[in-house]
Amino acid sequence: MNRTIRADLYRYEGETSLLKGLWTPGFRYMYFHRKASKHKKYSPLGILYGLIIRRLSHKFGFQISVSASIGEGFYIGHFGTIVVSGKTKIGKNCNIAHSTTIGQASRGKRKGNPSLGDHVWIGTGSVLVGNIQIGSNVLIAPNSFVNMDVPANSLVIGNPAKVILKENATEGYINHILT
């Protein structure tokens, strides 16, 4: 098992047993997502993993593009609608909750996809849209709408988003990090 998958697995209760981990919806989805992203779309394994991802997407409500760049230690807290567009970049040890969208803006000055740093916690119902940079150690509160850059060590609240600088913003929120 490679380090990225092991780091994802460890985020769920500190477990390192692949068989136990495959019973957890978030890890199961990311396991096959990572496998699919390593193979060409029309290779035999690419087709197989693509079909598995498609099935799990319908089952759990996740729509995470295989072309999204996701760092190790990614944690999906609950199954339910999660959308992550292609070309999105997500750093290491990030958490995402249900009813969350990380999407592309198709026009305007923020045309493009979000880029998130390490140790970002995204709460339920949050929307991150456009070519925005989210720094490391950022907590995005539930139901926040973010369409602007956010500096590292911040707390983001509300719609429209309000940024509050806060050291250790994600302390106690992001657990079980593989060292």
CSV table of C-alpha atoms in Angstrom, one decimal:
chain,number,residue,atom,x,y,z
A,1,MET,CA,0.0,0.0,0.0
A,2,ASN,CA,1.5,3.3,-1.0
A,3,ARG,CA,2.0,6.3,1.4
A,4,THR,CA,-0.9,8.4,0.0
A,5,ILE,CA,-3.5,5.6,0.5
A,6,ARG,CA,-2.0,4.7,3.9
A,7,ALA,CA,-2.3,8.4,5.0
A,8,ASP,CA,-5.9,8.6,3.8
A,9,LEU,CA,-6.7,5.4,5.7
A,10,TYR,CA,-5.0,6.6,8.9
A,11,ARG,CA,-7.2,9.7,9.0
A,12,TYR,CA,-10.1,7.4,9.8
A,13,GLU,CA,-9.7,6.6,13.5
A,14,GLY,CA,-6.0,6.0,13.2
A,15,GLU,CA,-6.6,2.7,11.4
A,16,THR,CA,-4.1,1.1,9.1
A,17,SER,CA,-6.1,-2.1,8.1
A,18,LEU,CA,-7.1,-1.8,4.5
A,19,LEU,CA,-9.9,-4.4,4.9
A,20,LYS,CA,-11.5,-2.4,7.8
A,21,GLY,CA,-11.0,0.9,5.9
A,22,LEU,CA,-12.9,-0.4,2.8
A,23,TRP,CA,-16.0,-0.5,5.0
A,24,THR,CA,-15.8,3.3,5.5
A,25,PRO,CA,-17.6,5.1,2.6
A,26,GLY,CA,-15.2,8.1,2.4
A,27,PHE,CA,-12.1,6.0,2.4
A,28,ARG,CA,-13.5,3.4,0.0
A,29,TYR,CA,-14.4,6.2,-2.5
A,30,MET,CA,-10.9,7.8,-2.2
A,31,TYR,CA,-9.1,4.4,-2.5
A,32,PHE,CA,-10.7,3.8,-5.9
A,33,HIS,CA,-10.4,7.5,-6.9
A,34,ARG,CA,-6.7,7.3,-6.3
A,35,LYS,CA,-6.4,4.1,-8.2
A,36,ALA,CA,-8.4,5.5,-11.2
A,37,SER,CA,-6.3,8.7,-11.2
A,38,LYS,CA,-3.1,6.6,-11.6
A,39,HIS,CA,-4.3,4.9,-14.8
A,40,LYS,CA,-5.1,6.2,-18.3
A,41,LYS,CA,-8.8,6.6,-18.8
A,42,TYR,CA,-9.1,3.9,-21.5
A,43,SER,CA,-6.6,1.4,-20.2
A,44,PRO,CA,-8.2,-1.9,-18.9
A,45,LEU,CA,-7.5,-0.9,-15.2
A,46,GLY,CA,-8.6,2.7,-16.0
A,47,ILE,CA,-11.9,1.5,-17.3
A,48,LEU,CA,-12.4,-0.9,-14.3
A,49,TYR,CA,-11.6,1.8,-11.7
A,50,GLY,CA,-13.7,4.3,-13.7
A,51,LEU,CA,-16.7,2.0,-13.5
A,52,ILE,CA,-16.2,1.5,-9.8
A,53,ILE,CA,-15.9,5.2,-9.2
A,54,ARG,CA,-19.1,5.8,-11.2
A,55,ARG,CA,-21.0,3.3,-9.1
A,56,LEU,CA,-19.6,4.7,-5.8
A,57,SER,CA,-20.5,8.2,-6.9
A,58,HIS,CA,-24.1,7.3,-7.3
A,59,LYS,CA,-24.1,5.3,-4.1
A,60,PHE,CA,-22.5,7.9,-1.8
A,61,GLY,CA,-23.3,11.2,-3.6
A,62,PHE,CA,-19.7,12.1,-4.3
A,63,GLN,CA,-18.7,13.7,-7.5
A,64,ILE,CA,-15.0,14.3,-7.2
A,65,SER,CA,-13.2,14.6,-10.6
A,66,VAL,CA,-10.4,12.2,-11.2
A,67,SER,CA,-8.4,15.1,-12.6
A,68,ALA,CA,-8.5,17.0,-9.3
A,69,SER,CA,-5.2,17.0,-7.5
A,70,ILE,CA,-5.7,15.8,-3.9
A,71,GLY,CA,-2.9,15.5,-1.4
A,72,GLU,CA,-2.5,12.6,1.0
A,73,GLY,CA,-4.6,12.3,4.2
A,74,PHE,CA,-7.9,13.4,2.5
A,75,TYR,CA,-10.8,12.8,4.8
A,76,ILE,CA,-14.5,12.8,3.9
A,77,GLY,CA,-16.5,13.1,7.1
A,78,HIS,CA,-19.9,11.9,5.9
A,79,PHE,CA,-21.3,10.6,2.7
A,80,GLY,CA,-23.7,12.9,0.9
A,81,THR,CA,-23.4,15.4,-1.9
A,82,ILE,CA,-19.8,16.5,-2.4
A,83,VAL,CA,-18.7,18.1,-5.7
A,84,VAL,CA,-15.1,18.8,-6.5
A,85,SER,CA,-14.3,20.1,-10.0
A,86,GLY,CA,-11.4,19.0,-12.2
A,87,LYS,CA,-8.2,21.0,-12.0
A,88,THR,CA,-8.9,21.8,-8.3
A,89,LYS,CA,-5.9,21.5,-6.1
A,90,ILE,CA,-6.3,20.3,-2.5
A,91,GLY,CA,-3.3,20.0,-0.1
A,92,LYS,CA,-2.4,17.4,2.5
A,93,ASN,CA,-4.6,16.4,5.5
A,94,CYS,CA,-7.8,18.2,4.5
A,95,ASN,CA,-11.3,17.5,5.7
A,96,ILE,CA,-14.5,17.9,3.7
A,97,ALA,CA,-18.1,17.6,4.9
A,98,HIS,CA,-21.3,16.7,3.1
A,99,SER,CA,-23.2,19.2,0.9
A,100,THR,CA,-20.0,20.9,-0.1
A,101,THR,CA,-19.0,22.3,-3.5
A,102,ILE,CA,-15.5,23.2,-4.6
A,103,GLY,CA,-16.2,24.5,-8.1
A,104,GLN,CA,-15.0,26.2,-11.2
A,105,ALA,CA,-16.0,29.8,-12.1
A,106,SER,CA,-16.5,29.9,-15.9
A,107,ARG,CA,-16.3,33.7,-16.3
A,108,GLY,CA,-15.2,36.9,-14.6
A,109,LYS,CA,-12.0,37.9,-12.8
A,110,ARG,CA,-12.0,34.7,-10.8
A,111,LYS,CA,-12.4,32.3,-13.8
A,112,GLY,CA,-10.8,29.0,-12.8
A,113,ASN,CA,-10.6,26.5,-10.0
A,114,PRO,CA,-9.8,26.8,-6.3
A,115,SER,CA,-6.4,25.8,-4.8
A,116,LEU,CA,-6.3,24.8,-1.1
A,117,GLY,CA,-3.3,24.5,1.2
A,118,ASP,CA,-2.6,21.9,3.8
A,119,HIS,CA,-4.7,21.3,6.9
A,120,VAL,CA,-7.9,22.9,5.6
A,121,TRP,CA,-11.2,22.0,7.2
A,122,ILE,CA,-14.4,22.6,5.1
A,123,GLY,CA,-17.7,22.5,6.9
A,124,THR,CA,-21.1,21.3,5.8
A,125,GLY,CA,-22.8,23.2,3.0
A,126,SER,CA,-19.8,25.3,2.2
A,127,VAL,CA,-19.2,26.6,-1.4
A,128,LEU,CA,-15.7,27.5,-2.7
A,129,VAL,CA,-15.8,28.9,-6.2
A,130,GLY,CA,-13.4,30.3,-8.7
A,131,ASN,CA,-9.6,30.8,-9.1
A,132,ILE,CA,-9.0,31.4,-5.4
A,133,GLN,CA,-6.1,30.5,-3.1
A,134,ILE,CA,-7.0,29.1,0.4
A,135,GLY,CA,-3.9,29.1,2.6
A,136,SER,CA,-2.9,26.3,5.0
A,137,ASN,CA,-4.4,25.9,8.4
A,138,VAL,CA,-7.8,27.4,7.4
A,139,LEU,CA,-11.2,26.5,8.9
A,140,ILE,CA,-14.2,27.2,6.7
A,141,ALA,CA,-17.3,27.3,8.8
A,142,PRO,CA,-20.5,25.5,7.7
A,143,ASN,CA,-22.6,27.2,5.1
A,144,SER,CA,-19.9,29.7,4.1
A,145,PHE,CA,-19.6,31.0,0.5
A,146,VAL,CA,-16.0,31.7,-0.4
A,147,ASN,CA,-15.0,33.4,-3.7
A,148,MET,CA,-11.9,35.3,-2.5
A,149,ASP,CA,-8.4,34.5,-1.4
A,150,VAL,CA,-8.0,33.4,2.2
A,151,PRO,CA,-4.6,33.8,4.0
A,152,ALA,CA,-3.1,31.0,6.0
A,153,ASN,CA,-4.1,30.6,9.7
A,154,SER,CA,-7.7,31.9,9.2
A,155,LEU,CA,-11.3,31.2,10.1
A,156,VAL,CA,-13.9,31.9,7.4
A,157,ILE,CA,-17.5,32.5,8.4
A,158,GLY,CA,-20.7,33.3,6.6
A,159,ASN,CA,-22.2,34.4,3.3
A,160,PRO,CA,-20.6,36.7,2.2
A,161,ALA,CA,-17.4,35.2,3.7
A,162,LYS,CA,-15.7,37.1,6.5
A,163,VAL,CA,-12.1,36.2,7.3
A,164,ILE,CA,-10.8,36.2,10.8
A,165,LEU,CA,-7.1,35.6,11.4
A,166,LYS,CA,-6.6,32.9,14.0
A,167,GLU,CA,-3.5,30.9,14.9
A,168,ASN,CA,-4.2,27.1,15.0
A,169,ALA,CA,-7.6,27.5,13.4
A,170,THR,CA,-7.9,23.8,12.7
A,171,GLU,CA,-6.5,22.5,16.0
A,172,GLY,CA,-8.7,19.8,17.2
A,173,TYR,CA,-10.6,19.5,13.9
A,174,ILE,CA,-8.0,17.7,11.9
A,175,ASN,CA,-6.9,14.5,13.7
A,176,HIS,CA,-5.0,11.3,13.0
A,177,ILE,CA,-2.2,12.6,10.8
A,178,LEU,CA,0.3,10.0,9.5
A,179,THR,CA,3.8,11.3,10.3
